[in-house]
């Protein structure tokens, strides 16, 4: 399944992120399109010693099942905007 609890939505860039417990971005999608490993590291791995906090206003945690509908709509809008 595409939607899982614990996703983080980067509303500024239109990306969906799955991070591990060390706040490392393991999987990233732009809308429904997977982001390459190189691009993912360029966007979310700034420096070796600095870990992104993902607590700014541009990041939204997807914690409940009710947010799946919102996430699906947002991903569809991102796809439509990029066409």
C-alpha positions as a LaTeX table, in Angstrom:
\begin{tabular}{lrrr}
\hline
Residue & $x$ (\AA) & $y$ (\AA) & $z$ (\AA) \\
\hline
Unk1 & 0.00 & 0.00 & 0.00 \\
Unk2 & 1.12 & 3.51 & $-0.72$ \\
Unk3 & $-0.19$ & 5.23 & 2.40 \\
Unk4 & 1.21 & 4.20 & 5.77 \\
Unk5 & 1.04 & 5.87 & 9.14 \\
Unk6 & 4.10 & 7.90 & 10.01 \\
Unk7 & 4.59 & 9.62 & 6.67 \\
Unk8 & 5.72 & 13.23 & 6.71 \\
Unk9 & 4.40 & 15.56 & 4.04 \\
Unk10 & 6.71 & 18.35 & 2.88 \\
Unk11 & 4.05 & 20.83 & 1.76 \\
Unk12 & 6.58 & 23.31 & 0.37 \\
Unk13 & 8.07 & 20.84 & $-2.13$ \\
Unk14 & 5.13 & 18.45 & $-2.53$ \\
Unk15 & 7.09 & 15.47 & $-1.21$ \\
Unk16 & 6.05 & 12.54 & 0.96 \\
Unk17 & 8.78 & 11.25 & 3.27 \\
Unk18 & 9.19 & 8.09 & 5.28 \\
Unk19 & 11.86 & 8.54 & 7.92 \\
Unk20 & 13.44 & 6.12 & 10.35 \\
Unk21 & 13.90 & 6.62 & 14.08 \\
Unk22 & 17.13 & 8.57 & 13.49 \\
Unk23 & 15.26 & 11.08 & 11.27 \\
Unk24 & 16.95 & 9.80 & 8.12 \\
Unk25 & 14.74 & 9.96 & 5.03 \\
Unk26 & 14.52 & 6.38 & 3.74 \\
Unk27 & 11.86 & 6.78 & 1.03 \\
Unk28 & 10.62 & 9.92 & $-0.70$ \\
Unk29 & 7.93 & 10.56 & $-3.30$ \\
Unk30 & 7.00 & 13.69 & $-5.20$ \\
Unk31 & 3.26 & 13.24 & $-5.51$ \\
Unk32 & 3.06 & 9.60 & $-6.62$ \\
Unk33 & 6.49 & 9.60 & $-8.33$ \\
Unk34 & 9.47 & 8.11 & $-6.47$ \\
Unk35 & 12.41 & 10.46 & $-5.90$ \\
Unk36 & 15.87 & 9.15 & $-6.78$ \\
Unk37 & 18.35 & 8.43 & $-4.04$ \\
Unk38 & 20.68 & 11.23 & $-5.17$ \\
Unk39 & 17.90 & 13.85 & $-5.21$ \\
Unk40 & 16.58 & 12.65 & $-1.85$ \\
Unk41 & 20.00 & 13.01 & $-0.26$ \\
Unk42 & 20.53 & 16.44 & $-1.81$ \\
Unk43 & 17.22 & 17.72 & $-0.45$ \\
Unk44 & 17.14 & 16.20 & 3.03 \\
Unk45 & 20.74 & 15.42 & 4.06 \\
Unk46 & 22.27 & 18.83 & 4.53 \\
Unk47 & 25.38 & 18.16 & 6.60 \\
Unk48 & 26.81 & 15.11 & 8.26 \\
Unk49 & 26.31 & 16.34 & 11.84 \\
Unk50 & 23.01 & 18.18 & 11.33 \\
Unk51 & 19.81 & 16.19 & 11.40 \\
Unk52 & 16.66 & 17.85 & 9.99 \\
Unk53 & 14.03 & 18.29 & 12.70 \\
Unk54 & 10.93 & 18.01 & 10.46 \\
Unk55 & 9.08 & 20.19 & 12.97 \\
Unk56 & 8.78 & 23.37 & 10.90 \\
Unk57 & 5.40 & 24.49 & 9.58 \\
Unk58 & 6.10 & 23.11 & 6.10 \\
Unk59 & 6.12 & 19.52 & 7.43 \\
Unk60 & 2.91 & 17.70 & 8.33 \\
Unk61 & 2.87 & 14.38 & 10.19 \\
Unk62 & 0.39 & 11.84 & 8.90 \\
Unk63 & $-0.48$ & 10.07 & 12.15 \\
Unk64 & $-4.09$ & 9.00 & 11.77 \\
Unk65 & $-5.96$ & 6.98 & 9.20 \\
Unk66 & $-8.28$ & 9.93 & 8.60 \\
Unk67 & $-5.41$ & 11.89 & 7.03 \\
Unk68 & $-5.02$ & 9.37 & 4.18 \\
Unk69 & $-7.77$ & 11.13 & 2.23 \\
Unk70 & $-6.04$ & 14.50 & 2.60 \\
Unk71 & $-2.68$ & 13.00 & 1.59 \\
Unk72 & $-4.17$ & 11.35 & $-1.48$ \\
Unk73 & $-5.81$ & 14.60 & $-2.55$ \\
Unk74 & $-2.54$ & 16.52 & $-1.98$ \\
Unk75 & $-0.54$ & 13.98 & $-4.03$ \\
Unk76 & $-3.07$ & 14.20 & $-6.86$ \\
Unk77 & $-2.83$ & 18.00 & $-6.84$ \\
Unk78 & 0.98 & 17.82 & $-6.95$ \\
Unk79 & 0.78 & 15.46 & $-9.95$ \\
Unk80 & $-1.69$ & 17.73 & $-11.74$ \\
Unk81 & 0.46 & 20.82 & $-11.10$ \\
Unk82 & 3.57 & 19.13 & $-12.52$ \\
Unk83 & 1.89 & 18.20 & $-15.81$ \\
\hline
\end{tabular}
